[in-house]
Coordinates of C-alpha atoms in Angstrom, one line a residue:
X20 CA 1.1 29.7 1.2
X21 CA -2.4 28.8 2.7
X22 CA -3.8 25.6 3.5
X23 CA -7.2 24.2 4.3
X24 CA -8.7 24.0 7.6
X25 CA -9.3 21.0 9.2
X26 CA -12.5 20.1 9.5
X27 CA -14.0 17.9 12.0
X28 CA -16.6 15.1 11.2
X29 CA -19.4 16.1 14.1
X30 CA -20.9 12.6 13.5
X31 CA -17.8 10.4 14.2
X32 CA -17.8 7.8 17.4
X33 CA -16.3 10.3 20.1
X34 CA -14.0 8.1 21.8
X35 CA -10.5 8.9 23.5
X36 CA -7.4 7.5 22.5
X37 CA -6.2 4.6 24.7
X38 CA -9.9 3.6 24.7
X39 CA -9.7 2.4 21.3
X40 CA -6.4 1.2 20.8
X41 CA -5.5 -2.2 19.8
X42 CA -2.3 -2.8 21.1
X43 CA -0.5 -1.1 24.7
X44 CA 2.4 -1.7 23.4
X45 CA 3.6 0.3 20.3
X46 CA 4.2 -1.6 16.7
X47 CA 7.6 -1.0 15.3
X48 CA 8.2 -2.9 11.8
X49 CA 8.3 -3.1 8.4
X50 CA 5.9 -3.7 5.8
X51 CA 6.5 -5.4 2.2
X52 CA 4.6 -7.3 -0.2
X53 CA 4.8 -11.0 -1.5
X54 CA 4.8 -9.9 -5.1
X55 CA 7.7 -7.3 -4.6
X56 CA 10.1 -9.5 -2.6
X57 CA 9.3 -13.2 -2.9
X58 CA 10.1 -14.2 -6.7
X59 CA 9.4 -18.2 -7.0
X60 CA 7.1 -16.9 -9.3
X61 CA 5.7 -20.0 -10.8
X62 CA 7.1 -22.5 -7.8
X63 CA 4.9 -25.2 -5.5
X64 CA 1.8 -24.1 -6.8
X65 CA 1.4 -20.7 -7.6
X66 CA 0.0 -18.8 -10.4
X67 CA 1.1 -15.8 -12.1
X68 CA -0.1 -12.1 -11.4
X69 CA 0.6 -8.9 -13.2
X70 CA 3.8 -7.6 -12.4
X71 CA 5.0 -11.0 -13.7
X72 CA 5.0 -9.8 -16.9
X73 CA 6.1 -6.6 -16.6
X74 CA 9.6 -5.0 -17.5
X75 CA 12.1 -2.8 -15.4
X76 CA 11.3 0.7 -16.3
X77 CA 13.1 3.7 -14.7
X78 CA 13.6 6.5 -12.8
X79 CA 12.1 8.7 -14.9
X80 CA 9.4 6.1 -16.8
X81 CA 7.1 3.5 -15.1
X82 CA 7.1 -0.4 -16.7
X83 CA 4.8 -1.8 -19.0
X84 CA 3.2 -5.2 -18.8
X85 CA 3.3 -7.4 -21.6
X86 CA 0.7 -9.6 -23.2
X87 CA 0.0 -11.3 -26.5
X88 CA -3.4 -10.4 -28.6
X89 CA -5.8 -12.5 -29.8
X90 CA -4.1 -12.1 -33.2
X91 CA -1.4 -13.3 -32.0
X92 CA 0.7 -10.0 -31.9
X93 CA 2.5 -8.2 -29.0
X94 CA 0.9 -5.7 -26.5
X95 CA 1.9 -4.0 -24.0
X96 CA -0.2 -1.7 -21.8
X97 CA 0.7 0.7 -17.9
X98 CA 0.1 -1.0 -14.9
X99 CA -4.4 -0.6 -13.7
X100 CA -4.9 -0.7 -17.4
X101 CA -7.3 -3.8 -19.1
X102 CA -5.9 -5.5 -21.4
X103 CA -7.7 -5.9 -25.3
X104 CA -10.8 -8.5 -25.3
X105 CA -9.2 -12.1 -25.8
X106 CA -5.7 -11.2 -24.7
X107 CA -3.6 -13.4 -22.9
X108 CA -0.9 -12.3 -20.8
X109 CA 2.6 -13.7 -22.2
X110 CA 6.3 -13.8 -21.1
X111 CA 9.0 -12.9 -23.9
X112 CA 12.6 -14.1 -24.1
X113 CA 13.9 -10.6 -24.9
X114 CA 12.6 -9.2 -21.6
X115 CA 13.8 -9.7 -17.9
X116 CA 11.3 -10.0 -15.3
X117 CA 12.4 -8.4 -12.1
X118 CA 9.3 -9.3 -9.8
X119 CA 10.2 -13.4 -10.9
X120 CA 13.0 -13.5 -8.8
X121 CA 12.2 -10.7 -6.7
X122 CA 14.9 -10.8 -3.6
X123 CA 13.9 -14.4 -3.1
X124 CA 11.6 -14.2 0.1
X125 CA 10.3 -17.3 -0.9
X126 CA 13.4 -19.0 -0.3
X127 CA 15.2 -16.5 2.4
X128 CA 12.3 -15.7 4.5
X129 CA 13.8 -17.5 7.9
X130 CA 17.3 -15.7 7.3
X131 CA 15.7 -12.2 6.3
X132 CA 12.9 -12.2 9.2
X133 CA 15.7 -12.9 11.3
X134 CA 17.3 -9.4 10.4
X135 CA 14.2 -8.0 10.9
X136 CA 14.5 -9.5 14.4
X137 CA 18.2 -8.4 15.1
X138 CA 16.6 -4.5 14.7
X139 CA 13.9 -5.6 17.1
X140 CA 10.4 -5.8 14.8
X141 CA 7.8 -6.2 17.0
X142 CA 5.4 -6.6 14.2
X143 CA 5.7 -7.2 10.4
X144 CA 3.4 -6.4 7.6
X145 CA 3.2 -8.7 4.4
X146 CA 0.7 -9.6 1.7
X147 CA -0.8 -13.2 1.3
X148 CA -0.2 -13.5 -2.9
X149 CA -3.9 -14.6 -3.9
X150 CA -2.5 -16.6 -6.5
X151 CA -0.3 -18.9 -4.2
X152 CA -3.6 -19.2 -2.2
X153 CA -6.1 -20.0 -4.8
X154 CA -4.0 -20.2 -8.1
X155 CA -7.2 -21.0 -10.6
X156 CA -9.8 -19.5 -8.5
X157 CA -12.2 -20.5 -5.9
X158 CA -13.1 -23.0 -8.9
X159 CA -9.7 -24.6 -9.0
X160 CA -9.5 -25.0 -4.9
X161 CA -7.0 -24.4 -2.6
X162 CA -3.0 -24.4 -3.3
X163 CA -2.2 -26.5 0.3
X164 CA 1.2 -25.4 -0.5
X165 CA 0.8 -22.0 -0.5
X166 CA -1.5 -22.1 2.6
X167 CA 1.4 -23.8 4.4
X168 CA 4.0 -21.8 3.3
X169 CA 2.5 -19.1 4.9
X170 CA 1.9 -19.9 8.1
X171 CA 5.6 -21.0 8.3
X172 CA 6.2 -17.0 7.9
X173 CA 3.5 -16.1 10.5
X174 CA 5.1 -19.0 12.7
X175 CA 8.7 -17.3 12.3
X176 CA 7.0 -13.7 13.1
X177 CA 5.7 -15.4 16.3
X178 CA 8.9 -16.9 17.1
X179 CA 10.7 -13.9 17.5
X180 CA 7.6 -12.1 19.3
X181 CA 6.5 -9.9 16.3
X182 CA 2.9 -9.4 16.1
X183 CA 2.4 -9.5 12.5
X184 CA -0.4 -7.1 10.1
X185 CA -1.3 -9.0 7.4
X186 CA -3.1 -7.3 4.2
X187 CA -5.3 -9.5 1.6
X188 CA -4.3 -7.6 -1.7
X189 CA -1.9 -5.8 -3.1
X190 CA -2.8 -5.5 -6.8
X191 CA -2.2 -9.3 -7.3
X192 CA -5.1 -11.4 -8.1
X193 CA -4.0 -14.2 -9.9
X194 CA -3.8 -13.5 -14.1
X195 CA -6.1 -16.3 -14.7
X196 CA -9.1 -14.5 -12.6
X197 CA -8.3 -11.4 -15.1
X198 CA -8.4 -13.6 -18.5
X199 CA -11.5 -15.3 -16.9
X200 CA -13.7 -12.5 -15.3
X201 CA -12.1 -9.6 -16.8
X202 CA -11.9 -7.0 -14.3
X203 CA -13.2 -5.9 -10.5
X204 CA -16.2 -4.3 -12.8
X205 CA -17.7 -8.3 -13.0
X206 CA -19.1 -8.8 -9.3
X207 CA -18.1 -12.4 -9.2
X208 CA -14.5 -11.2 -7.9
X209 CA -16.2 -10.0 -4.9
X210 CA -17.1 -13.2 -4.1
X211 CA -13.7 -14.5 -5.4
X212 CA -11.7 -12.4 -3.2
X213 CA -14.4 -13.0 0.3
X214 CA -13.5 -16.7 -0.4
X215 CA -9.3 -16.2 0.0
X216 CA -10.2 -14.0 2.6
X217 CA -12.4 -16.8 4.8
X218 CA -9.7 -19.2 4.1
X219 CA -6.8 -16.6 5.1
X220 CA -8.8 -15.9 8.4
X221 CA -9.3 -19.5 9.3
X222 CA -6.2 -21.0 8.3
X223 CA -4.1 -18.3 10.4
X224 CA -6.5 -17.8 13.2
X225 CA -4.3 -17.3 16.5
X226 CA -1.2 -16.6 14.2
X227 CA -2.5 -13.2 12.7
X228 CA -5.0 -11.0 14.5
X229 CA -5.1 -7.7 12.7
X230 CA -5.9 -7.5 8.9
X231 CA -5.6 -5.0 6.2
X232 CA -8.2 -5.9 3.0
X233 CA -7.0 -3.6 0.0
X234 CA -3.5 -2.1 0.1
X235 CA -4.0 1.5 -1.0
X236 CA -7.7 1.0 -2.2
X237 CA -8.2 4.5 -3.8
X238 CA -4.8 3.8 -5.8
X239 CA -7.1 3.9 -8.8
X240 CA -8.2 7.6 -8.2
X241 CA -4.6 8.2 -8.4
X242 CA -4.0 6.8 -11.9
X243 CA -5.8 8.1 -15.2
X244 CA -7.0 4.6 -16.0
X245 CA -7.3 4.5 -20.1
X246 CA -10.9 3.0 -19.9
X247 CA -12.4 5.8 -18.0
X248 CA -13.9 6.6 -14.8
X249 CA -17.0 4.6 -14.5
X250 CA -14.8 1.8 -14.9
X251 CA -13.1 3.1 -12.3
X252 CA -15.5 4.3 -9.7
X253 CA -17.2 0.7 -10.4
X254 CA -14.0 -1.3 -9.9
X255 CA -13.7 0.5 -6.6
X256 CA -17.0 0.3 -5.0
X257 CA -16.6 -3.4 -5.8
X258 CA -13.3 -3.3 -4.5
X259 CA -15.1 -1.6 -1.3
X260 CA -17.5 -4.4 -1.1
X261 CA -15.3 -7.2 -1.3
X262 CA -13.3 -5.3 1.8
X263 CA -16.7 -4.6 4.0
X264 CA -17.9 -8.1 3.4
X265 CA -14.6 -9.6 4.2
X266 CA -14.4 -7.7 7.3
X267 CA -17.9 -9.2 8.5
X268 CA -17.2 -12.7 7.7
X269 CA -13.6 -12.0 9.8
X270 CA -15.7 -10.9 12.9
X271 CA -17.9 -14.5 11.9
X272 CA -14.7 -16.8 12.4
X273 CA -13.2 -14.8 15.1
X274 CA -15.1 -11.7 16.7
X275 CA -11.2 -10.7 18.5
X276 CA -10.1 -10.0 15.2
X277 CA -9.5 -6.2 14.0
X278 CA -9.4 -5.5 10.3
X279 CA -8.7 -2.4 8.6
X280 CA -9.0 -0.7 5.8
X281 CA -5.6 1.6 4.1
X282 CA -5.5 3.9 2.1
X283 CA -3.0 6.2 0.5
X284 CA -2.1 9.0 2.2
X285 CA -2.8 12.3 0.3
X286 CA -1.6 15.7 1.8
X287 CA -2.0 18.8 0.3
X288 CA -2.0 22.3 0.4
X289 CA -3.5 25.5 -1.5
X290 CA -1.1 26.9 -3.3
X291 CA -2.3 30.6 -2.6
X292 CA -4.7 32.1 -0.5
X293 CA -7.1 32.8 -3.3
X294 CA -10.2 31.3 -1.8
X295 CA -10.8 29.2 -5.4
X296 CA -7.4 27.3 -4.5
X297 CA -8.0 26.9 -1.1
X298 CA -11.7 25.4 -1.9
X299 CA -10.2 23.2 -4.8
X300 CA -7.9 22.0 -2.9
X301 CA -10.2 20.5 -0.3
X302 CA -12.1 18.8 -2.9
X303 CA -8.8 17.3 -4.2
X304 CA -8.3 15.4 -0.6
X305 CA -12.1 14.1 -0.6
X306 CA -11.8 13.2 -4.7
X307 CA -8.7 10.9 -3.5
X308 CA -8.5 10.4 0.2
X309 CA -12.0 10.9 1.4
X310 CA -14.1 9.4 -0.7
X311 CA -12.7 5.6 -0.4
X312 CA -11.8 6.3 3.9
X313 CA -15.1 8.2 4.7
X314 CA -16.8 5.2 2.9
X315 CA -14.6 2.5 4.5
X316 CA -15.0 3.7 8.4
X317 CA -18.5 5.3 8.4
X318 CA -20.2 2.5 6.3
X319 CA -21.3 4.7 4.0
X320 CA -20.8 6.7 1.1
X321 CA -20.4 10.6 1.9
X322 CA -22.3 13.4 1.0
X323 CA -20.0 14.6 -1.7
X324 CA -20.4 11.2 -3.5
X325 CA -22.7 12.6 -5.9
X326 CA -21.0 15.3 -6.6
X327 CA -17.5 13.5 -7.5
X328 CA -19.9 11.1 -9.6
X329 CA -21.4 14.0 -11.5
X330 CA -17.7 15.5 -11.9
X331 CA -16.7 12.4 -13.8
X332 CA -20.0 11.3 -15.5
X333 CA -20.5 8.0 -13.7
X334 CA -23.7 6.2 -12.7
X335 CA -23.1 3.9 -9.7
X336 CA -25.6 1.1 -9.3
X337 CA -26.0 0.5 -5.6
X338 CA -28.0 -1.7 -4.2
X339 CA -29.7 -2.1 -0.7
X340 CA -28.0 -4.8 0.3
X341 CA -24.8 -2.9 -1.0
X342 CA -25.2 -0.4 2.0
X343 CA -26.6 -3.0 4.5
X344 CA -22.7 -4.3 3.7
X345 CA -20.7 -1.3 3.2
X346 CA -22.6 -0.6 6.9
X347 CA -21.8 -4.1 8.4
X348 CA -18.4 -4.4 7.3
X349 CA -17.4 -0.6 8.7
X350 CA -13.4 -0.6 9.4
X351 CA -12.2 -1.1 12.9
X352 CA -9.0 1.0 12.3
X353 CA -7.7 3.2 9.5
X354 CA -4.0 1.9 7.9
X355 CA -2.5 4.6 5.5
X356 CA 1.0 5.4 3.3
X357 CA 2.7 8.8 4.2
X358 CA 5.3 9.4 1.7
X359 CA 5.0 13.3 0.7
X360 CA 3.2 15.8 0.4
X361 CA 1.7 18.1 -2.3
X362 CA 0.6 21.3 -3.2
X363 CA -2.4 22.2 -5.6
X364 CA -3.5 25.7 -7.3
X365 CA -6.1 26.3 -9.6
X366 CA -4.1 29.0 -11.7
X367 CA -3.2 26.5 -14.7
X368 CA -0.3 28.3 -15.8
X369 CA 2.1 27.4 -13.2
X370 CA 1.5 23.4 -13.8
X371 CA 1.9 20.5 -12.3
X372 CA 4.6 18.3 -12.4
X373 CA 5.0 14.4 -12.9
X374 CA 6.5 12.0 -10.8
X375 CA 9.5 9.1 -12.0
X376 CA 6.4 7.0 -12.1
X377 CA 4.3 9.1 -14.1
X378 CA 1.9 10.1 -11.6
X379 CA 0.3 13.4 -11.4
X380 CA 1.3 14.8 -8.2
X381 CA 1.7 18.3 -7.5
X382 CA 4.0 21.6 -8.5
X383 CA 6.8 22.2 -6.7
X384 CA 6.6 23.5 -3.0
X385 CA 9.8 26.0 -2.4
X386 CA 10.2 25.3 0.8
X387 CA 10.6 21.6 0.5
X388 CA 13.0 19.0 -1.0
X389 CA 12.5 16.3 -2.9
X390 CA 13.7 12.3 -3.2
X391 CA 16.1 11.3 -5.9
X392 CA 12.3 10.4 -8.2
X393 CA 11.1 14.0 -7.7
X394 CA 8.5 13.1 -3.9
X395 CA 8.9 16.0 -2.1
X396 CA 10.2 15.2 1.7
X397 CA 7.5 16.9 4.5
X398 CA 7.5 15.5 8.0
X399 CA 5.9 18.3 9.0
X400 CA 3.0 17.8 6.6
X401 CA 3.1 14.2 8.2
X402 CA 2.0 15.7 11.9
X403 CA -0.5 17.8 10.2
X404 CA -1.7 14.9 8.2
X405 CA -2.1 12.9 11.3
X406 CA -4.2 15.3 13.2
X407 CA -6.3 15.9 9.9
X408 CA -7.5 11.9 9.6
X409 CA -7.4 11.3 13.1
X410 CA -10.3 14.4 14.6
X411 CA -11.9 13.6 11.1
X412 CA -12.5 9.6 11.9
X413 CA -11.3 8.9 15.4
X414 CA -10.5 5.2 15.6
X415 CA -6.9 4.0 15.8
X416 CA -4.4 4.4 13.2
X417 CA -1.3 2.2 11.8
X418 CA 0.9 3.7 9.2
X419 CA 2.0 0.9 6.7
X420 CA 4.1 2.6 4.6
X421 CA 6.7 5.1 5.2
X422 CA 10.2 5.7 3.6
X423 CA 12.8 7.4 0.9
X424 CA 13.2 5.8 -2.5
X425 CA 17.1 6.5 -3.5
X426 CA 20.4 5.2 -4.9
X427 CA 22.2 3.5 -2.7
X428 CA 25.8 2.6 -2.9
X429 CA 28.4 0.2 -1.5
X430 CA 30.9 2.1 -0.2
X431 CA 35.0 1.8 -0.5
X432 CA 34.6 -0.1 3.0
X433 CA 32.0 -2.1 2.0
X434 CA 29.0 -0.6 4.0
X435 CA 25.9 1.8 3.2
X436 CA 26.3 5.1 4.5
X437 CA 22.8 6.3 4.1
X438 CA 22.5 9.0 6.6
X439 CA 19.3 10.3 4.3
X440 CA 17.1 7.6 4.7
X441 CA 18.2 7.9 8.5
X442 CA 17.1 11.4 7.9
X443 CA 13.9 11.3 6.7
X444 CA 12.8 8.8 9.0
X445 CA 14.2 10.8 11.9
X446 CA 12.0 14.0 11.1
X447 CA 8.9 11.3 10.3
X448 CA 8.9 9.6 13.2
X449 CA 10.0 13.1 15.2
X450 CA 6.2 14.1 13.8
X451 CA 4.7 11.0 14.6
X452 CA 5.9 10.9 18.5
X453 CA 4.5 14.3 18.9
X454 CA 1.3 13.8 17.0
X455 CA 0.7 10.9 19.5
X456 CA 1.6 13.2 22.6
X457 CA -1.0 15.3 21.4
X458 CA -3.8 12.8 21.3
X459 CA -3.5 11.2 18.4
X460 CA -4.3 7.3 18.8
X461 CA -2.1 5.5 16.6
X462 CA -0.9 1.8 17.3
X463 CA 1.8 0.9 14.9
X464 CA 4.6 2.2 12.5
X465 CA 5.8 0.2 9.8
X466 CA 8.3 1.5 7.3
X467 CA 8.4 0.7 3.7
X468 CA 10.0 -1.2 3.2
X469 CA 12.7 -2.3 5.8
X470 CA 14.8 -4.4 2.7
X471 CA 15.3 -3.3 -0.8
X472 CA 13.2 -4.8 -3.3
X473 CA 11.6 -4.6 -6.6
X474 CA 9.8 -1.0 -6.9
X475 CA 5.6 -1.6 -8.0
X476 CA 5.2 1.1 -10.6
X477 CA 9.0 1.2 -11.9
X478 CA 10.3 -2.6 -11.5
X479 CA 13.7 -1.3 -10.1
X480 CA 15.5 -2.6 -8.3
X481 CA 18.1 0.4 -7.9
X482 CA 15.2 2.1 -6.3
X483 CA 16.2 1.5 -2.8
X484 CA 14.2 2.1 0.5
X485 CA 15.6 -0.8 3.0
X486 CA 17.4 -0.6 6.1
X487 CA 19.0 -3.5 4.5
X488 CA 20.9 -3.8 1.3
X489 CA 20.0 -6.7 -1.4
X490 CA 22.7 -7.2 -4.0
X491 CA 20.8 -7.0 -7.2
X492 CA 20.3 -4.0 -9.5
X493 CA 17.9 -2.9 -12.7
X494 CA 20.5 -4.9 -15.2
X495 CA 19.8 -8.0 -13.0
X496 CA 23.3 -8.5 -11.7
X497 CA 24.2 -9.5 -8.0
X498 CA 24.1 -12.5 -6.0
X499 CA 21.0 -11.2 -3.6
X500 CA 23.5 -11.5 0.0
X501 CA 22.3 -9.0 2.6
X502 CA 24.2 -6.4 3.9
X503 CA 23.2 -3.9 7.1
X504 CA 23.1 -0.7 5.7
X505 CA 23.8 2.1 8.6
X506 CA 20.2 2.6 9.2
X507 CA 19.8 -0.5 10.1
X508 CA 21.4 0.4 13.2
X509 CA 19.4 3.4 13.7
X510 CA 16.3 1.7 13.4
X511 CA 17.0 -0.9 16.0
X512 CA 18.2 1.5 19.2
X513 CA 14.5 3.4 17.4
X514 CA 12.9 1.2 18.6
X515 CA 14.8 -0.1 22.0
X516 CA 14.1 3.7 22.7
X517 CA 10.7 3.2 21.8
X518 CA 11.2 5.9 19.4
X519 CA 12.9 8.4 21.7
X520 CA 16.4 7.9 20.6
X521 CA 16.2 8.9 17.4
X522 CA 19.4 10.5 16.9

């Protein structure tokens, strides 16, 4: 099985590890986000987003989210999809809606950062939900509540010496920007989302010092969005904007302040050496990794642009002062998921395979397995990946997410015995020591997610990736208690070892 070559980017800043990094110490956490865990849905303030009206799907289907027409029927639609002109999103009594309760953050956030604590966390990454921030838009002002509840997190973080990474969005502007602007294709979001942004970076100056803008911001190149790819390509370059000019008005308030962008992580290799696969399969990383990260570090878009445009028949309008922003508001660091990795081929008959989700991912690779929703399990792809993005952009790195989706279950003694999840992050973090031995600069790790909580593209919550157990499954059963699954325990002497006790 071939792969392709690494190629370095001649015109990248050439500077040397420890130069650039951010932090001498190295970041060991946990990263979740405020519409997964914190339910209080609708409490002190806060407005609804999308996954509030979405149903549990499964392992092997994602949810829908639900919505009433203008006719007053019922829709539904997949998650990144718009719903019909003069729609309203609408709750219904004869579905349950996981992400409203969540594993009640909102309420247990002093008792579960503690936990956090007890494994050591020296940092902790979050989302601040948009909608608890500004639930009617810039127009309908500030949610003081929301601001405040907030910094009582970053304040507990700081208590306990954690140095927390903070992203902006997560897929969760409030509904009522949707119903009102429609979509990131309308330009005013820009100037929606750099308005939470300034207040984010003022209100928590000196609590949060490093930023991520768009969780996953080429997410949409991952999805075949109904409406098409200019609508796409357009939400995203908006989406791109929003991120650059928030970055600039960040270094405006506080010029200490690092922000990055992250993206998902996307591996692959050519499934044969036939020189067509091995060309396609390059193209496949910049259609859905490079194009959003060369864009995001460099400032600019890169030279394949055009010919991913022509691909998909969309006309970008970009304006001057488009790329005097996109230039200005350059990344300082690069955050990224690592979950799996795939393998690509351009002989159609041996076809490729969904995930439980419903994404296209890859066929199978022999030599690998796979998680209990069909992600194939490659730390050593992880190293490789690692080297790849780091020679290719050189400035620090953080990995966000990192973990193993599976069934968990309470044992006859009452405990978790999940030596596979202790597994997987064993042989990840086994790559990511060594990658950093050999030069790779890269300042924090944060696993996703280090307590169970409502899956984004499924709504489970028997999809399980936490170091600590939350009693509540897909049927909505359970009383939410905590329990310390046996990774837990593994995690913490991780990271008193600094990750080199890892067995």
């Amino acid at each position: 099985m071939a792969c392709w070559l690494p190629f370095i980017n001649a015109t990248a800043p050439k500077y040397r590890g420890k130069k650039m990094s951010f932090s001498e110490k190295f970041l060991w956490g946990g990263s979740v986000s405020a519409a997964q865990c914190e339910g209080a849905w609708d409490e002190d303030g806060k407005s609804p987003v999308q996954v509030d009206f979405g149903d549990p799907g499964s392992t092997k289907d994602r949810r829908y989210i639900h919505y009433i027409n203008k006719d007053g029927t019922r829709g539904r639609m997949r998650q990144f999809d718009h719903f019909p002109e003069g729609a309203k999103y609408q709750t219904f009594d004869d579905i349950r809606y996981t992400n409203h309760v969540g594993i009640d953050f909102y309420h247990r956030y002093k008792e579960d950062i503690a936990l956090l604590a007890e494994m050591g966390f020296t940092t902790f990454n979050t989302t601040v939900s948009w909608a608890r921030i500004f639930p009617k838009g810039v127009e309908g002002g500030v949610n003081k509540a929301g601001v405040e509840f907030y910094r009582d997190v970053f304040k507990e973080c700081r208590k306990y010496g954690m140095d927390p990474v903070i992203t902006l969005y997560k897929y969760d502007e409030p509904t009522y920007l949707e119903e009102t602007y429609k979509d990131w294709t309308n330009r005013e979001m820009i100037n929606q989302f750099v308005e939470f942004a300034r207040v984010c970076f003022t209100e928590y100056k000196g609590l949060v010092n490093k930023w991520l803008t768009f969780n996953e911001i080429n997410i949409l190149l991952h999805f075949d969005v109904k409406e098409g790819k200019q609508v796409a390509y357009t939400e995203l370059h908006n989406q791109m904007l929003a991120s650059a000019k928030a970055t600039i008005v960040a270094h405006e308030i506080d010029p200490s302040i690092k922000v990055g962008c992250m993206v998902a992580g996307y591996c692959s290799y050519a499934y044969t050496c036939d020189p067509e696969d091995v060309i396609a399969n390059y193209k496949i990383f910049q259609n859905l990794f490079g194009y959003c990260a060369d864009t995001m570090v460099r400032g600019y878009y890169p030279s394949y642009a055009p010919r991913i445009w022509k691909d998909n028949g969309v006309d970008l309008v970009i304006s001057e002062q488009d790329k005097k922003d996109l230039l200005e508001g350059k990344s300082d660091f690069l955050a990224y998921s690592y979950y799996m990795s795939n393998v690509f081929t351009t002989h159609k008959d041996e076809g490729m395979a969904l995930d439980g989700a419903g994404v296209q991912h890859s066929i199978v690779n022999p030599y690998l397995e796979a998680s209990d929703w069909g992600w194939q399990i490659d730390p050593t792809g992880y190293e490789y990946f690692l080297h790849f993005i780091y020679d290719r952009y050189q400035i620090p790195l953080f990995d966000v997410e990192n973990g193993l989706g599976a069934h968990d279950k309470i044992e006859a003694d009452g405990l978790i015995h999940d030596t596979y999840r202790i597994d997987y992050h064993r042989s990840h973090i086994k790559s990511l020591m060594k990658a950093r031995e050999e030069g790779v600069d890269i300042f924090g790790y944060t696993s996703w997610a280090p307590i169970d909580l409502v899956s984004f593209t499924t709504g489970q919550m028997d999809k399980r990736y936490g170091f600590i157990y939350v009693d509540m499954n897909d049927e909505g059963e359970g009383d939410l208690h905590r329990v310390k699954k046996d990774s837990f325990y593994w995690y913490k002497k991780c990271i008193e070892s600094d990750g080199k006790d890892l067995e």
